[in-house]
Structure formats: C-alpha cells, structure tokens
Amino acid sequence: MGKQFSAMIPPHVEFIEQQQMFFVATAAPSGKVNLSPKGMDSFRVLNKHQVVWLNYTGSGNETAAHVSQDPRMTIMFCAFEGKPVILRLYGQATAVHRGDECWQSYSQLFSNLNGARQLYLLDIDMVQSSCGMSVPFYDYVAPREELSQWADKQGEKGIEQYWAKKNQQSLDGVDTHILALSKITD
C-alpha cells in the first residue's frame, strides 16, 4: 500500500539521487495529457519541499504549454534495480526561462546547459511512495550523448531556429512562448 507524505524525507532524497531517469506528467485544463521520460544530469533537490529540473530541447514542448495554463505537475521515479520502489512528487510547477532573472541562479546547479530550454521548479504538496513489484529489472549501461552532440552541432542560433520550427505550440495548438521567453542569441 502506498504511503503519503507532505514533504520529502531523507530516504526519498537518497532514492532520487540514485536514479538515472525520471518521468514528468502535465496536462492543460483540456486536451492531451503529456508524460515525458527525462535523463541526463537534469534533476536537483533544493529542499524537502522543492525540486528543480532542467528541460533540454526536444521534438515537442508540451510541458511549457501545459504549465502556462495549469501548473500541476507530477514527477515519478521508478526503481529498475534493487528494492521495488515508485516515488511520485506532486505539486505546482513554475517555468524558468533564459530571459528570467532567476535563470542564472538555478542553471548554475547543472554542469551541462548545452541545448537547455527551460528549468522547472516544483513546489511539492504531496509525496507518495509505493511498491514497484511489477516493474521489471533493467540494467543501466550509460547516458546517451546524442542530444548534447546535436546541440553542439546546432549552436545557439540553430537551436533557436529549431525552437521556431518545432517548439512554439503544443500538440493541442497552445502557444509555448519559447522564442519570446528564452532568447539565447542577440
């Protein structure tokens, strides 16, 4: 049976720090629900009530569109080795864009900003842990390098051009404001 907490406790933080992957779920008041897997070194626990994660450029930008309309977000971690555990963080998210004053203070928490698109702060209102006894075992081999290599090849101007082509609207046609909020070149 799952257990609920009002904040993360030390074993939750330890579990999070061991994970190589997490999942982010968001939804606007209507339309499609989005669930995205995230990897790389893109997650930090700020305190027992708040986390931040770095969102790299991808083929869509659903999270930005959804959070602009409804800040609800769920982050899920899942054990693929060792003890079966599923940990969910529920809360209200705030997008931090390159043009925001606090971008610098949060972005410095991450070593690889190559292809970074937004940061998301999650103010946690509930933590839930449950068993993951039906989740299969998987072996972690290595991080994928393709996204960083792609971003290197594109350069900042190329990334902005990609945003203009692929990241301006959600699947439901909601504007993400990516170019206005995240300009990376002058």
Coordinates of N, CA and C in Angstrom, one line a residue:
M1 N 0.8 -1.2 0.0 CA 0.0 0.0 0.0 C 0.9 1.2 0.0
G2 N 0.5 2.2 -0.8 CA 1.3 3.5 -0.8 C 1.2 4.3 0.4
K3 N 2.3 5.1 0.6 CA 2.3 6.0 1.8 C 2.4 7.4 1.2
Q4 N 1.8 8.3 1.9 CA 1.8 9.7 1.5 C 2.5 10.6 2.6
F5 N 3.2 11.6 2.1 CA 4.0 12.5 2.9 C 3.7 13.9 2.4
S6 N 3.9 14.9 3.3 CA 3.7 16.3 3.0 C 5.0 16.9 2.4
A7 N 6.1 16.2 2.5 CA 7.4 16.6 2.0 C 8.3 15.4 1.9
M8 N 9.4 15.6 1.2 CA 10.4 14.5 1.0 C 11.1 14.3 2.3
I9 N 11.4 13.1 2.6 CA 12.2 12.7 3.8 C 13.5 12.2 3.3
P10 N 14.6 12.1 4.1 CA 15.9 11.7 3.6 C 15.9 10.4 2.8
P11 N 15.2 9.4 3.1 CA 15.3 8.2 2.2 C 14.7 8.5 0.8
H12 N 13.8 9.4 0.7 CA 13.3 9.8 -0.7 C 14.4 10.5 -1.5
V13 N 15.1 11.4 -0.8 CA 16.2 12.2 -1.5 C 17.3 11.2 -1.9
E14 N 17.6 10.3 -1.0 CA 18.6 9.3 -1.3 C 18.2 8.4 -2.6
F15 N 17.0 8.0 -2.6 CA 16.5 7.2 -3.7 C 16.5 8.1 -5.0
I16 N 16.1 9.3 -5.0 CA 16.1 10.2 -6.1 C 17.6 10.3 -6.7
E17 N 18.5 10.5 -5.8 CA 19.9 10.8 -6.2 C 20.5 9.5 -6.8
Q18 N 19.9 8.4 -6.6 CA 20.4 7.1 -7.2 C 19.9 6.9 -8.6
Q19 N 18.8 7.6 -9.0 CA 18.1 7.3 -10.3 C 18.8 8.0 -11.5
Q20 N 18.7 7.3 -12.6 CA 19.3 7.8 -13.8 C 18.2 8.4 -14.7
M21 N 16.9 8.2 -14.3 CA 15.8 8.6 -15.2 C 14.6 9.0 -14.3
F22 N 13.8 9.9 -14.8 CA 12.5 10.2 -14.2 C 11.5 10.5 -15.2
F23 N 10.3 10.6 -14.8 CA 9.2 10.9 -15.7 C 8.4 12.1 -15.3
V24 N 7.9 12.9 -16.2 CA 7.2 14.2 -15.9 C 5.9 14.1 -16.6
A25 N 4.8 14.3 -15.8 CA 3.4 14.4 -16.3 C 2.8 15.7 -16.1
T26 N 2.2 16.3 -17.2 CA 1.5 17.6 -17.1 C 0.2 17.5 -18.0
A27 N -0.7 18.4 -17.7 CA -1.9 18.5 -18.6 C -2.4 19.9 -18.5
A28 N -2.9 20.4 -19.6 CA -3.7 21.6 -19.6 C -5.1 21.3 -19.1
P29 N -6.0 22.3 -18.9 CA -7.3 22.1 -18.5 C -8.1 21.2 -19.4
S30 N -7.7 21.2 -20.7 CA -8.3 20.3 -21.7 C -7.3 19.9 -22.6
G31 N -7.5 18.8 -23.4 CA -6.6 18.4 -24.4 C -5.8 17.2 -23.9
K32 N -4.7 16.9 -24.5 CA -3.9 15.7 -24.2 C -3.1 15.9 -22.9
V33 N -2.9 14.7 -22.3 CA -2.0 14.6 -21.1 C -0.6 14.3 -21.6
N34 N 0.4 14.9 -21.1 CA 1.8 14.6 -21.6 C 2.5 13.8 -20.5
L35 N 3.3 12.8 -20.9 CA 4.2 12.1 -20.0 C 5.5 11.9 -20.7
S36 N 6.6 12.5 -20.1 CA 7.9 12.5 -20.8 C 8.9 11.9 -19.9
P37 N 9.7 11.0 -20.5 CA 10.9 10.5 -19.8 C 12.0 11.5 -19.8
K38 N 12.8 11.6 -18.8 CA 13.9 12.6 -18.7 C 15.1 11.8 -18.2
G39 N 16.3 12.2 -18.7 CA 17.5 11.6 -18.3 C 18.6 12.7 -18.2
M40 N 19.8 12.3 -18.5 CA 21.0 13.2 -18.3 C 21.1 13.6 -16.9
D41 N 21.9 14.5 -16.6 CA 22.1 15.0 -15.2 C 21.2 16.3 -15.1
S42 N 19.9 16.1 -14.9 CA 19.0 17.2 -15.0 C 18.0 17.4 -13.9
F43 N 18.3 16.8 -12.7 CA 17.4 16.9 -11.6 C 18.2 17.3 -10.3
R44 N 17.6 18.2 -9.5 CA 18.2 18.6 -8.3 C 17.1 18.8 -7.2
V45 N 17.4 18.3 -6.0 CA 16.5 18.5 -4.9 C 17.0 19.8 -4.2
L46 N 16.2 20.8 -4.1 CA 16.6 22.1 -3.4 C 16.4 22.0 -1.9
N47 N 15.2 21.5 -1.5 CA 14.9 21.3 -0.1 C 13.8 20.2 0.0
K48 N 13.3 20.0 1.1 CA 12.3 18.9 1.3 C 10.9 19.2 0.6
H49 N 10.8 20.5 0.2 CA 9.5 20.9 -0.4 C 9.7 21.4 -1.9
Q50 N 10.9 21.4 -2.4 CA 11.1 21.9 -3.7 C 12.2 21.2 -4.5
V51 N 12.0 21.0 -5.8 CA 13.0 20.4 -6.7 C 13.0 21.3 -7.9
V52 N 14.1 21.2 -8.7 CA 14.3 21.8 -10.0 C 14.8 20.8 -11.0
W53 N 14.3 20.9 -12.2 CA 14.8 20.0 -13.2 C 15.0 20.9 -14.5
L54 N 16.1 20.4 -15.2 CA 16.5 21.1 -16.5 C 15.8 20.4 -17.7
N55 N 15.1 21.2 -18.5 CA 14.4 20.7 -19.6 C 15.3 21.0 -20.9
Y56 N 15.8 19.9 -21.5 CA 16.5 20.1 -22.7 C 15.6 20.2 -23.9
T57 N 16.1 20.7 -25.0 CA 15.4 20.8 -26.3 C 15.0 19.5 -26.7
G58 N 13.8 19.4 -27.2 CA 13.2 18.1 -27.7 C 12.3 18.3 -28.9
S59 N 11.7 17.3 -29.3 CA 10.9 17.4 -30.5 C 9.6 18.1 -30.3
G60 N 9.1 18.2 -29.0 CA 7.9 18.9 -28.7 C 8.2 19.8 -27.4
N61 N 7.2 20.5 -27.0 CA 7.4 21.4 -25.9 C 6.1 21.4 -25.1
E62 N 5.5 20.2 -24.9 CA 4.2 20.1 -24.2 C 4.2 20.7 -22.8
T63 N 5.3 20.4 -22.0 CA 5.4 20.8 -20.6 C 5.2 22.3 -20.5
A64 N 5.9 23.1 -21.4 CA 5.8 24.5 -21.3 C 4.4 25.0 -21.6
A65 N 3.7 24.4 -22.6 CA 2.4 24.8 -22.9 C 1.4 24.5 -21.8
H66 N 1.6 23.3 -21.2 CA 0.7 22.9 -20.1 C 0.9 23.8 -18.9
V67 N 2.1 24.0 -18.5 CA 2.4 24.7 -17.2 C 1.9 26.2 -17.4
S68 N 1.9 26.7 -18.6 CA 1.5 28.1 -18.8 C 0.0 28.2 -18.5
Q69 N -0.8 27.1 -18.7 CA -2.2 27.1 -18.5 C -2.6 26.5 -17.1
D70 N -1.9 25.5 -16.7 CA -2.2 24.8 -15.4 C -0.9 24.3 -14.8
P71 N -0.5 24.8 -13.7 CA 0.8 24.5 -13.1 C 1.0 23.1 -12.5
R72 N -0.1 22.3 -12.5 CA 0.0 20.9 -11.9 C 1.1 20.1 -12.6
M73 N 1.9 19.4 -11.8 CA 2.9 18.5 -12.4 C 3.1 17.4 -11.4
T74 N 3.4 16.2 -12.0 CA 3.8 15.0 -11.3 C 5.1 14.5 -11.8
I75 N 6.0 14.3 -10.9 CA 7.3 13.7 -11.3 C 7.3 12.3 -10.7
M76 N 7.7 11.3 -11.5 CA 7.8 9.9 -11.0 C 9.2 9.3 -11.2
F77 N 9.7 8.7 -10.1 CA 10.9 7.9 -10.1 C 10.5 6.5 -9.9
C78 N 11.3 5.6 -10.6 CA 10.9 4.2 -10.5 C 12.2 3.4 -10.4
A79 N 12.3 2.5 -9.5 CA 13.4 1.6 -9.3 C 13.4 0.5 -10.4
F80 N 14.5 0.5 -11.1 CA 14.7 -0.6 -12.1 C 15.7 -1.6 -11.6
E81 N 16.3 -1.4 -10.4 CA 17.2 -2.4 -9.8 C 17.0 -2.3 -8.3
G82 N 17.4 -3.3 -7.6 CA 17.2 -3.3 -6.1 C 15.8 -3.4 -5.6
K83 N 15.5 -2.8 -4.5 CA 14.2 -2.8 -3.9 C 13.2 -2.2 -4.8
P84 N 12.0 -2.8 -4.9 CA 11.0 -2.2 -5.8 C 10.3 -0.9 -5.1
V85 N 10.5 0.2 -5.8 CA 10.0 1.5 -5.3 C 9.5 2.3 -6.4
I86 N 8.4 3.0 -6.2 CA 7.9 4.0 -7.1 C 7.7 5.3 -6.2
L87 N 8.3 6.4 -6.6 CA 8.2 7.6 -5.8 C 7.6 8.7 -6.7
R88 N 6.5 9.3 -6.3 CA 5.9 10.4 -7.0 C 5.9 11.7 -6.2
L89 N 6.3 12.8 -6.9 CA 6.3 14.1 -6.3 C 5.1 14.9 -7.0
Y90 N 4.1 15.3 -6.3 CA 3.0 16.1 -6.8 C 3.2 17.5 -6.4
G91 N 2.8 18.5 -7.3 CA 2.9 19.9 -6.9 C 2.6 20.8 -8.0
Q92 N 3.0 22.1 -7.8 CA 2.7 23.2 -8.7 C 4.1 23.6 -9.3
A93 N 4.1 23.7 -10.6 CA 5.4 24.0 -11.3 C 5.4 25.4 -11.8
T94 N 6.6 25.9 -11.8 CA 6.9 27.2 -12.4 C 8.0 27.1 -13.4
A95 N 7.7 27.6 -14.6 CA 8.8 27.5 -15.7 C 9.7 28.7 -15.5
V96 N 11.0 28.4 -15.6 CA 12.0 29.4 -15.6 C 12.7 29.4 -16.9
H97 N 12.7 30.5 -17.6 CA 13.2 30.7 -19.0 C 14.5 31.5 -18.9
R98 N 15.3 31.3 -20.0 CA 16.6 32.0 -20.1 C 16.5 33.5 -19.8
G99 N 15.3 34.1 -20.2 CA 15.1 35.5 -20.0 C 14.7 35.9 -18.6
D100 N 14.5 35.0 -17.7 CA 14.1 35.3 -16.3 C 15.3 35.6 -15.5
E101 N 15.0 36.5 -14.5 CA 16.1 36.9 -13.6 C 16.7 35.7 -12.8
C102 N 15.9 34.8 -12.4 CA 16.5 33.7 -11.6 C 17.1 32.5 -12.5
W103 N 17.1 32.7 -13.8 CA 17.7 31.6 -14.6 C 19.1 31.3 -14.2
Q104 N 19.9 32.3 -14.0 CA 21.4 32.1 -13.7 C 21.5 31.4 -12.4
S105 N 20.8 31.7 -11.4 CA 21.0 31.1 -10.1 C 20.6 29.6 -10.1
Y106 N 19.6 29.2 -10.8 CA 19.2 27.8 -10.9 C 20.0 27.1 -12.0
S107 N 20.4 27.7 -13.1 CA 21.1 27.0 -14.1 C 22.5 26.6 -13.7
Q108 N 23.1 27.4 -12.8 CA 24.4 27.0 -12.3 C 24.5 25.7 -11.5
L109 N 23.3 25.2 -11.2 CA 23.3 23.9 -10.5 C 23.6 22.7 -11.4
F110 N 23.6 23.0 -12.7 CA 23.8 22.0 -13.7 C 25.1 22.2 -14.5
S111 N 25.8 21.1 -14.8 CA 27.1 21.3 -15.5 C 26.9 21.3 -17.0
N112 N 25.8 20.8 -17.5 CA 25.6 20.7 -19.0 C 24.4 21.5 -19.4
L113 N 24.6 22.7 -19.9 CA 23.4 23.5 -20.3 C 23.3 23.5 -21.8
N114 N 24.0 22.6 -22.5 CA 24.0 22.5 -23.9 C 22.6 22.0 -24.4
G115 N 21.9 22.9 -25.1 CA 20.6 22.6 -25.5 C 19.5 22.8 -24.5
A116 N 19.8 23.4 -23.4 CA 18.8 23.7 -22.3 C 17.7 24.6 -22.9
R117 N 16.5 24.3 -22.5 CA 15.4 25.1 -23.0 C 14.7 25.8 -21.8
Q118 N 14.3 25.2 -20.8 CA 13.7 25.8 -19.6 C 14.2 25.0 -18.4
L119 N 13.9 25.6 -17.2 CA 14.0 24.9 -15.9 C 12.6 24.9 -15.4
Y120 N 12.3 23.9 -14.6 CA 11.1 23.8 -13.9 C 11.3 23.7 -12.4
L121 N 10.7 24.6 -11.7 CA 10.7 24.5 -10.2 C 9.4 23.8 -9.8
L122 N 9.4 22.8 -9.0 CA 8.2 22.2 -8.5 C 8.1 22.4 -7.0
D123 N 7.1 23.1 -6.6 CA 6.7 23.2 -5.2 C 5.9 22.0 -4.8
I124 N 6.4 21.2 -4.0 CA 5.8 19.9 -3.7 C 4.7 20.0 -2.6
D125 N 3.5 19.5 -3.0 CA 2.4 19.5 -1.9 C 2.1 18.1 -1.4
M126 N 2.6 17.1 -2.1 CA 2.5 15.7 -1.7 C 3.5 14.8 -2.3
V127 N 4.0 13.9 -1.5 CA 5.0 12.8 -1.9 C 4.3 11.5 -1.7
Q128 N 4.3 10.6 -2.7 CA 3.8 9.3 -2.5 C 4.8 8.2 -2.8
S129 N 5.0 7.3 -1.9 CA 5.8 6.2 -2.2 C 5.0 4.9 -2.3
S130 N 5.3 4.0 -3.2 CA 4.6 2.8 -3.3 C 5.5 1.7 -3.8
C131 N 5.1 0.5 -3.7 CA 5.9 -0.6 -4.2 C 5.9 -0.6 -5.8
G132 N 6.9 -1.1 -6.3 CA 7.0 -1.2 -7.8 C 7.3 -2.7 -8.1
M133 N 6.6 -3.6 -7.5 CA 6.8 -5.0 -7.6 C 6.5 -5.5 -9.0
S134 N 5.8 -4.8 -9.8 CA 5.5 -5.2 -11.2 C 6.5 -4.6 -12.2
V135 N 7.3 -3.7 -11.7 CA 8.3 -3.0 -12.6 C 9.5 -3.9 -12.9
P136 N 9.8 -4.2 -14.1 CA 10.9 -5.1 -14.4 C 12.3 -4.6 -14.1
F137 N 13.2 -5.5 -13.9 CA 14.6 -5.1 -13.7 C 15.2 -4.7 -15.0
Y138 N 16.0 -3.6 -15.0 CA 16.8 -3.1 -16.2 C 18.1 -2.7 -15.7
D139 N 19.1 -2.9 -16.5 CA 20.5 -2.6 -16.2 C 20.8 -1.2 -16.9
Y140 N 21.3 -0.3 -16.1 CA 21.8 1.0 -16.6 C 23.1 0.8 -17.3
V141 N 23.3 1.2 -18.5 CA 24.5 1.0 -19.2 C 25.3 2.3 -19.3
A142 N 24.7 3.4 -19.8 CA 25.4 4.6 -19.9 C 24.4 5.7 -20.4
P143 N 24.8 7.0 -20.2 CA 23.9 8.0 -20.7 C 24.0 8.1 -22.2
R144 N 23.0 8.6 -22.9 CA 23.1 8.8 -24.3 C 23.7 10.2 -24.5
E145 N 24.5 10.3 -25.5 CA 25.3 11.5 -25.8 C 24.7 12.2 -27.0
E146 N 23.7 11.6 -27.7 CA 23.2 12.2 -29.0 C 22.7 13.6 -28.8
L147 N 21.9 13.9 -27.8 CA 21.3 15.2 -27.6 C 22.4 16.3 -27.5
S148 N 23.3 16.0 -26.6 CA 24.4 17.0 -26.4 C 25.2 17.2 -27.7
Q149 N 25.5 16.1 -28.5 CA 26.2 16.2 -29.7 C 25.4 17.0 -30.7
W150 N 24.1 16.8 -30.8 CA 23.2 17.5 -31.7 C 23.2 19.0 -31.3
A151 N 23.1 19.3 -30.1 CA 23.1 20.7 -29.6 C 24.4 21.4 -30.0
D152 N 25.5 20.7 -29.8 CA 26.8 21.3 -30.2 C 26.8 21.6 -31.6
K153 N 26.4 20.7 -32.4 CA 26.4 20.9 -33.9 C 25.5 22.0 -34.3
Q154 N 24.3 22.2 -33.7 CA 23.4 23.3 -34.0 C 23.9 24.6 -33.6
G155 N 24.5 24.7 -32.5 CA 24.9 26.0 -31.9 C 23.7 26.8 -31.4
E156 N 23.9 27.9 -30.8 CA 22.7 28.6 -30.2 C 21.7 29.1 -31.3
K157 N 22.3 29.6 -32.4 CA 21.4 30.1 -33.4 C 20.5 28.9 -34.0
G158 N 21.2 27.8 -34.2 CA 20.5 26.6 -34.8 C 19.4 26.1 -33.8
I159 N 19.7 26.2 -32.5 CA 18.7 25.7 -31.5 C 17.5 26.6 -31.6
E160 N 17.7 27.9 -31.6 CA 16.6 28.9 -31.7 C 15.8 28.6 -33.0
Q161 N 16.5 28.3 -34.1 CA 15.7 28.0 -35.3 C 14.9 26.7 -35.2
Y162 N 15.4 25.8 -34.5 CA 14.7 24.5 -34.2 C 13.5 24.9 -33.3
W163 N 13.7 25.7 -32.3 CA 12.5 26.1 -31.4 C 11.5 26.7 -32.3
A164 N 11.9 27.6 -33.2 CA 10.9 28.3 -34.1 C 10.1 27.3 -34.9
K165 N 10.7 26.3 -35.3 CA 10.1 25.3 -36.2 C 9.3 24.2 -35.4
K166 N 9.8 23.8 -34.3 CA 9.2 22.6 -33.6 C 8.7 22.8 -32.2
N167 N 9.0 23.9 -31.5 CA 8.7 24.1 -30.1 C 7.7 25.2 -29.8
Q168 N 7.1 25.8 -30.8 CA 6.3 27.0 -30.5 C 4.8 26.7 -30.0
Q169 N 4.3 25.5 -30.4 CA 3.0 25.1 -30.0 C 2.9 23.7 -29.5
S170 N 2.0 23.4 -28.6 CA 1.8 22.1 -28.2 C 1.0 21.3 -29.2
L171 N 0.8 20.0 -29.0 CA 0.0 19.2 -29.9 C -1.4 19.7 -30.0
D172 N -1.9 20.4 -29.0 CA -3.3 20.9 -29.0 C -3.3 22.4 -29.5
G173 N -2.2 22.9 -30.0 CA -2.2 24.3 -30.5 C -2.0 25.4 -29.5
V174 N -1.5 25.0 -28.3 CA -1.3 26.1 -27.2 C 0.1 26.6 -27.4
D175 N 0.2 27.9 -27.4 CA 1.5 28.6 -27.6 C 2.4 28.4 -26.4
T176 N 3.7 28.1 -26.7 CA 4.6 27.9 -25.6 C 5.4 29.2 -25.3
H177 N 5.4 30.2 -26.2 CA 6.1 31.5 -26.0 C 7.6 31.2 -25.9
I178 N 8.1 30.1 -26.4 CA 9.5 29.8 -26.3 C 10.5 30.8 -26.8
L179 N 10.2 31.4 -28.0 CA 11.1 32.4 -28.5 C 11.1 33.7 -27.7
A180 N 10.0 34.2 -27.3 CA 9.9 35.4 -26.6 C 10.6 35.3 -25.2
L181 N 10.4 34.1 -24.5 CA 10.9 34.0 -23.2 C 12.3 33.4 -23.0
S182 N 12.8 32.8 -24.1 CA 14.1 32.1 -24.0 C 15.1 32.5 -25.0
K183 N 15.1 33.7 -25.4 CA 16.1 34.1 -26.5 C 17.5 33.8 -25.9
I184 N 18.3 33.1 -26.8 CA 19.7 32.8 -26.3 C 20.7 33.5 -27.2
T185 N 20.3 34.2 -28.2 CA 21.3 34.9 -29.0 C 20.9 36.4 -29.1
D186 N 21.8 37.2 -29.5 CA 21.5 38.7 -29.7 C 21.3 39.0 -31.1

